[in-house]
Amino acid sequence: MNAEIERLQRHDFGALSTFITRYQRRLFRYLVRMVNDSNIAGDLFQQTWIRVMERIRQYNQDKSFESWLFSIAHNLAVDHLRRRQPQSLEESEFVEPLTCPDPSALEQLVSLERSEVLAGAFSSLPALYREVLVLKFEEEMKLEEIADLLGARLSTVKSRLSRGLERLRKQFEESYPQKTKI
Amino acid sequence: MRTHQSMQASLPLAAAGELSREEQFLVEEHLKGCPDCTCEFARLQQVITELRFLPDPRLPDYLLERTLMGAEQHAANSKERRGENILLTGAVAMGWLSNLAVWLFSGYALGNDYASWWLRLAASMVLSWSTAGVAAVLLSCQRRIERRSYVLAS
């Protein structure tokens, strides 16, 4: 990894290609979850790597490259959300229209639909909560890492995780009540 | 003794496995005697499990290629800007140095009386404008060379 970082610091585009290939799925997924739009996520993805190349000499190799990369993407996504709608970090700025098919179709496609409904409920959460949930459950980061990446206190991250999960559960149950009763 | 409400508030973090061992133990003890919290806890766990398996968004076509091309273009533009900045800094430094040299030399040659001050000032002005002209010509030559190499490369 260190040798690859050094190649990147020499602005070797072959090394950049290796890094993009390695992280593209996760980084793109994170950006889509943040901005709820794959076209914008694509632009932010490109800007993230441009910024990586600009700042790679400032990267401290004692820290994880992954966290550094995601913190760059986080800053760009937050800037975008603030430009688009100043309050969008706090409030849900985009709600995917959810269509609930009739019960017979539900019987056939239960698991696929559940995950579609969950994805819809997830995308309607405020970006602050979505971000922590993505980093925790999809990227499997520790809360300390997330706090470091977001530049927030651990207690703040815990509170966002707790509220995010609670809101997601409620919204999921409202969108899909018949299948969430245990 | 913790209340039902405080236990209920701890359920999301308990389901995420982010409580300390003691707190987790307290929540588990509470769950044994509270069907409402047990039900909510199970739902939270279910949501977390499904959250881990949300379908990934499809990667756009040519994302890697587009990103690489964008990064290369950005690097080329930065290099060009750096070159221009170096040229401009050099021209400004040269202008100041030559002005200073003319001022000192003309002072030595013409003396320091009031009439020669105007001559010296005029010479400095001419030199400043000449330097600015040379810098502009140099920059335009550089741009022309870059445009030519870009056309040849493409």
Coordinates of C-alpha atoms in Angstrom, one line a residue:
Chain A
M1 CA 0.0 0.0 0.0
N2 CA 2.8 2.5 0.9
A3 CA 4.5 1.9 -2.4
E4 CA 1.2 2.5 -4.2
I5 CA 0.7 5.7 -2.2
E6 CA 4.2 6.9 -3.2
R7 CA 3.3 6.2 -6.8
L8 CA 0.2 8.3 -6.4
Q9 CA 2.2 11.0 -4.8
R10 CA 4.4 11.1 -7.9
H11 CA 1.1 11.6 -9.9
D12 CA 1.3 8.2 -11.5
F13 CA -2.1 7.8 -13.3
G14 CA -1.5 4.0 -13.4
A15 CA -1.6 4.0 -9.6
L16 CA -4.7 6.3 -9.7
S17 CA -6.4 3.8 -11.9
T18 CA -5.6 1.0 -9.5
F19 CA -7.0 3.0 -6.5
I20 CA -10.1 4.0 -8.4
T21 CA -10.8 0.4 -9.4
R22 CA -10.3 -0.7 -5.8
Y23 CA -12.6 1.8 -4.2
Q24 CA -15.1 2.7 -7.0
R25 CA -17.9 0.4 -5.9
R26 CA -17.9 1.5 -2.3
L27 CA -17.1 5.2 -2.9
F28 CA -19.8 5.5 -5.5
R29 CA -22.3 3.7 -3.3
Y30 CA -21.5 6.1 -0.4
L31 CA -22.0 9.1 -2.7
V32 CA -25.3 7.8 -4.1
R33 CA -26.6 7.2 -0.6
M34 CA -25.5 10.7 0.4
V35 CA -27.0 12.7 -2.5
N36 CA -29.7 10.3 -3.7
D37 CA -28.8 10.9 -7.4
S38 CA -26.4 8.7 -9.4
N39 CA -25.5 11.5 -11.9
I40 CA -24.5 13.9 -9.2
A41 CA -22.7 11.0 -7.4
G42 CA -20.8 10.4 -10.6
D43 CA -19.6 14.0 -10.7
L44 CA -18.7 14.0 -7.0
F45 CA -16.9 10.8 -7.5
Q46 CA -14.7 12.4 -10.2
Q47 CA -14.1 15.5 -8.1
T48 CA -13.1 13.3 -5.1
W49 CA -10.3 11.7 -7.1
I50 CA -9.2 15.0 -8.5
R51 CA -9.0 16.3 -4.9
V52 CA -7.1 13.1 -3.9
M53 CA -4.5 13.9 -6.6
E54 CA -4.3 17.5 -5.5
R55 CA -3.8 16.7 -1.8
I56 CA -2.1 13.3 -1.9
R57 CA 1.2 14.9 -0.7
Q58 CA -0.6 16.1 2.4
Y59 CA -1.9 12.6 3.2
N60 CA -0.4 11.2 6.4
Q61 CA 0.3 7.5 5.9
D62 CA -0.2 6.7 9.6
K63 CA -3.9 7.1 9.0
S64 CA -6.1 4.9 6.9
F65 CA -6.3 5.9 3.2
E66 CA -9.9 4.7 3.2
S67 CA -10.9 7.1 5.9
W68 CA -9.0 9.9 4.2
L69 CA -10.7 9.2 0.9
F70 CA -14.1 9.0 2.5
S71 CA -13.6 12.3 4.4
I72 CA -12.8 14.0 1.0
A73 CA -16.0 12.6 -0.5
H74 CA -17.9 13.6 2.7
N75 CA -16.8 17.2 2.4
L76 CA -17.7 17.4 -1.3
A77 CA -21.1 15.7 -0.7
V78 CA -21.9 18.1 2.2
D79 CA -20.8 21.1 0.1
H80 CA -23.1 19.9 -2.6
L81 CA -26.1 19.4 -0.3
R82 CA -25.5 22.8 1.3
R83 CA -25.4 24.5 -2.1
R84 CA -28.5 22.7 -3.2
Q85 CA -30.6 23.3 -0.1
P86 CA -29.0 24.7 3.0
Q87 CA -31.2 22.8 5.4
S88 CA -30.9 19.5 3.5
L89 CA -28.5 18.0 6.0
E90 CA -31.0 18.2 8.7
E91 CA -34.2 17.5 6.8
S92 CA -35.1 15.0 4.2
E93 CA -34.5 16.7 0.9
F94 CA -35.6 13.9 -1.4
V95 CA -38.2 11.3 -1.1
E96 CA -38.3 8.5 -3.6
P97 CA -41.9 7.9 -4.5
L98 CA -42.8 4.5 -3.1
T99 CA -45.2 2.4 -4.9
C100 CA -46.6 -0.5 -2.9
P101 CA -48.0 -3.3 -5.2
D102 CA -51.0 -5.4 -4.4
P103 CA -50.7 -8.2 -1.8
S104 CA -50.5 -11.0 -4.3
A105 CA -47.4 -9.5 -5.9
L106 CA -46.0 -8.9 -2.4
E107 CA -46.2 -12.6 -1.8
Q108 CA -44.1 -13.3 -4.8
L109 CA -41.4 -10.8 -4.4
V110 CA -41.1 -10.3 -0.6
S111 CA -37.5 -10.0 -0.1
L112 CA -36.8 -7.9 -3.2
E113 CA -39.6 -5.5 -2.4
R114 CA -38.7 -5.3 1.3
S115 CA -35.2 -4.1 0.3
E116 CA -36.7 -1.7 -2.3
V117 CA -39.0 -0.3 0.4
L118 CA -36.2 -0.1 2.8
A119 CA -34.0 1.7 0.2
G120 CA -36.9 4.2 -0.3
A121 CA -37.3 4.7 3.5
F122 CA -33.6 5.1 3.8
S123 CA -33.3 7.7 1.0
S124 CA -36.0 9.8 2.7
L125 CA -33.9 10.1 5.9
P126 CA -31.9 13.3 6.4
A127 CA -28.4 13.1 5.0
L128 CA -26.9 13.3 8.5
Y129 CA -28.4 10.0 9.5
R130 CA -28.0 8.3 6.1
E131 CA -24.3 9.0 6.2
V132 CA -23.7 7.4 9.6
L133 CA -25.9 4.4 8.8
V134 CA -24.0 3.9 5.5
L135 CA -20.6 4.2 7.1
K136 CA -21.6 1.9 10.0
F137 CA -23.5 -0.9 8.2
E138 CA -22.4 -0.8 4.6
E139 CA -18.8 0.3 5.0
E140 CA -18.5 -1.4 8.4
M141 CA -16.5 1.3 10.0
K142 CA -16.1 1.7 13.7
L143 CA -17.8 4.7 15.4
E144 CA -14.4 6.2 16.3
E145 CA -13.4 6.0 12.6
I146 CA -16.7 7.6 11.6
A147 CA -16.3 10.4 14.1
D148 CA -12.8 11.0 12.8
L149 CA -13.9 11.0 9.2
L150 CA -16.8 13.4 9.9
G151 CA -14.8 15.6 12.3
A152 CA -17.6 15.1 14.9
R153 CA -17.6 13.9 18.5
L154 CA -18.2 10.2 19.2
S155 CA -21.3 11.1 21.2
T156 CA -22.7 13.0 18.2
V157 CA -22.1 10.0 16.0
K158 CA -23.8 7.7 18.5
S159 CA -26.8 10.0 18.7
R160 CA -27.1 10.2 14.9
L161 CA -26.8 6.4 14.7
S162 CA -29.5 5.9 17.3
R163 CA -31.9 8.5 15.8
G164 CA -31.2 7.4 12.3
L165 CA -32.0 3.7 13.1
E166 CA -35.1 4.7 15.0
R167 CA -36.4 6.9 12.2
L168 CA -35.6 4.3 9.6
R169 CA -37.5 1.6 11.5
K170 CA -40.5 3.9 11.8
Q171 CA -40.5 5.0 8.2
F172 CA -40.0 1.4 7.0
E173 CA -42.9 0.2 9.1
E174 CA -45.1 3.0 7.8
S175 CA -44.2 2.2 4.2
Y176 CA -44.4 -1.6 4.7
P177 CA -46.6 -2.3 7.7
Q178 CA -47.8 -5.8 6.9
K179 CA -44.4 -7.3 6.5
T180 CA -42.6 -5.7 9.5
K181 CA -44.8 -7.1 12.3
I182 CA -42.9 -9.7 14.3
Chain B
M1 CA -32.5 1.5 38.4
R2 CA -33.1 2.5 34.8
T3 CA -36.6 3.3 33.6
H4 CA -38.5 1.6 30.7
Q5 CA -38.1 4.8 28.7
S6 CA -34.3 5.0 29.1
M7 CA -34.1 1.3 28.1
Q8 CA -36.2 1.9 25.1
A9 CA -34.0 4.8 24.1
S10 CA -31.0 2.5 24.3
L11 CA -32.5 -0.1 22.0
P12 CA -31.1 1.3 18.6
L13 CA -27.5 1.3 19.9
A14 CA -28.0 -2.1 21.6
A15 CA -29.3 -3.5 18.2
A16 CA -26.2 -2.0 16.5
G17 CA -23.9 -3.5 19.1
E18 CA -22.6 -0.2 20.2
L19 CA -23.3 -0.3 23.9
S20 CA -20.8 -1.1 26.6
R21 CA -20.9 -4.6 28.0
E22 CA -22.7 -3.4 31.2
E23 CA -25.3 -1.4 29.3
Q24 CA -25.9 -4.3 26.9
F25 CA -26.4 -6.6 29.9
L26 CA -28.9 -4.2 31.4
V27 CA -30.8 -4.0 28.1
E28 CA -30.9 -7.8 27.8
E29 CA -32.2 -8.1 31.3
H30 CA -34.9 -5.6 30.6
L31 CA -35.9 -7.4 27.4
K32 CA -36.6 -10.6 29.3
G33 CA -39.4 -8.9 31.1
C34 CA -40.7 -6.4 28.5
P35 CA -42.5 -7.8 25.4
D36 CA -42.8 -4.3 23.8
C37 CA -39.1 -3.6 23.9
T38 CA -38.3 -7.2 22.8
C39 CA -40.5 -6.6 19.7
E40 CA -39.0 -3.2 19.0
F41 CA -35.5 -4.6 19.4
A42 CA -36.2 -7.5 17.0
R43 CA -37.5 -5.0 14.4
L44 CA -34.4 -2.9 14.8
Q45 CA -32.2 -5.9 14.3
Q46 CA -34.2 -6.9 11.2
V47 CA -33.8 -3.4 9.7
I48 CA -30.1 -3.5 10.4
T49 CA -29.7 -6.9 8.8
E50 CA -31.6 -5.7 5.7
L51 CA -29.7 -2.4 5.6
R52 CA -26.4 -4.4 5.3
F53 CA -27.8 -6.0 2.1
L54 CA -29.3 -3.0 0.4
P55 CA -28.8 -3.4 -3.4
D56 CA -25.7 -1.5 -4.6
P57 CA -26.3 1.3 -7.1
R58 CA -25.2 0.4 -10.6
L59 CA -21.9 1.9 -11.6
P60 CA -22.3 4.4 -14.5
D61 CA -20.7 3.3 -17.7
Y62 CA -17.1 4.4 -18.2
L63 CA -16.9 5.8 -14.6
L64 CA -13.2 4.8 -14.3
E65 CA -12.3 6.2 -17.8
R66 CA -14.2 9.4 -17.2
T67 CA -12.6 9.9 -13.8
L68 CA -9.1 9.2 -15.1
M69 CA -9.6 11.6 -18.1
G70 CA -10.9 14.3 -15.7
A71 CA -7.9 13.9 -13.4
E72 CA -5.4 14.0 -16.2
Q73 CA -7.1 17.1 -17.7
H74 CA -7.1 18.8 -14.3
A75 CA -3.4 17.9 -13.8
A76 CA -2.5 19.3 -17.3
N77 CA -4.4 22.5 -16.5
S78 CA -2.7 22.9 -13.2
K79 CA 0.7 22.4 -14.8
E80 CA -0.2 25.1 -17.4
R81 CA -1.3 27.5 -14.7
R82 CA 1.9 26.8 -12.8
G83 CA 4.0 27.6 -15.9
E84 CA 2.1 30.8 -16.4
N85 CA 2.6 31.8 -12.8
I86 CA 6.3 31.2 -13.0
L87 CA 6.6 33.2 -16.2
L88 CA 4.6 36.1 -14.7
T89 CA 6.6 36.1 -11.5
G90 CA 9.8 36.1 -13.5
A91 CA 8.6 39.0 -15.6
V92 CA 7.6 41.0 -12.6
A93 CA 10.9 40.3 -10.8
M94 CA 12.8 41.2 -14.0
G95 CA 10.8 44.5 -14.3
W96 CA 11.6 45.5 -10.7
L97 CA 15.2 44.6 -11.0
S98 CA 15.7 46.5 -14.3
N99 CA 13.9 49.5 -12.9
L100 CA 16.1 49.6 -9.9
A101 CA 19.2 49.2 -12.1
V102 CA 18.1 52.0 -14.4
W103 CA 17.3 54.3 -11.4
L104 CA 20.7 53.7 -9.9
F105 CA 22.6 53.9 -13.1
S106 CA 20.8 57.1 -14.3
G107 CA 21.4 58.6 -10.9
Y108 CA 25.1 57.9 -11.3
A109 CA 25.2 59.1 -14.9
L110 CA 22.9 62.2 -14.7
G111 CA 23.4 63.3 -11.1
N112 CA 20.8 63.7 -8.4
D113 CA 19.5 67.2 -9.3
Y114 CA 15.8 67.9 -9.7
A115 CA 15.7 68.0 -13.5
S116 CA 17.3 64.7 -13.9
W117 CA 14.7 63.1 -11.6
W118 CA 12.1 63.6 -14.4
L119 CA 14.4 61.9 -16.9
R120 CA 15.0 59.0 -14.6
L121 CA 11.3 58.7 -13.9
A122 CA 10.5 58.7 -17.6
A123 CA 13.2 56.0 -18.3
S124 CA 11.8 53.8 -15.5
M125 CA 8.3 54.2 -16.9
V126 CA 9.4 53.2 -20.4
L127 CA 11.3 50.3 -19.0
S128 CA 8.2 49.1 -17.0
W129 CA 6.0 49.2 -20.0
S130 CA 8.6 47.5 -22.2
T131 CA 8.9 44.7 -19.6
A132 CA 5.1 44.3 -19.5
G133 CA 5.1 44.1 -23.3
V134 CA 7.8 41.5 -23.3
A135 CA 5.9 39.4 -20.7
A136 CA 2.7 39.6 -22.7
V137 CA 4.6 38.5 -25.9
L138 CA 6.2 35.6 -24.0
L139 CA 2.9 34.4 -22.6
S140 CA 1.2 34.5 -25.9
C141 CA 4.1 32.6 -27.5
Q142 CA 3.8 30.0 -24.8
R143 CA 0.0 29.7 -25.3
R144 CA 0.5 29.3 -29.0
I145 CA 3.0 26.5 -28.5
E146 CA 0.7 24.8 -26.0
R147 CA -2.3 25.0 -28.4
R148 CA -0.2 23.6 -31.2
S149 CA 1.0 20.7 -29.1
Y150 CA -2.6 20.0 -28.0
V151 CA -3.8 20.0 -31.6
L152 CA -0.9 17.6 -32.5
A153 CA -1.6 15.3 -29.6
S154 CA -5.3 15.1 -30.4

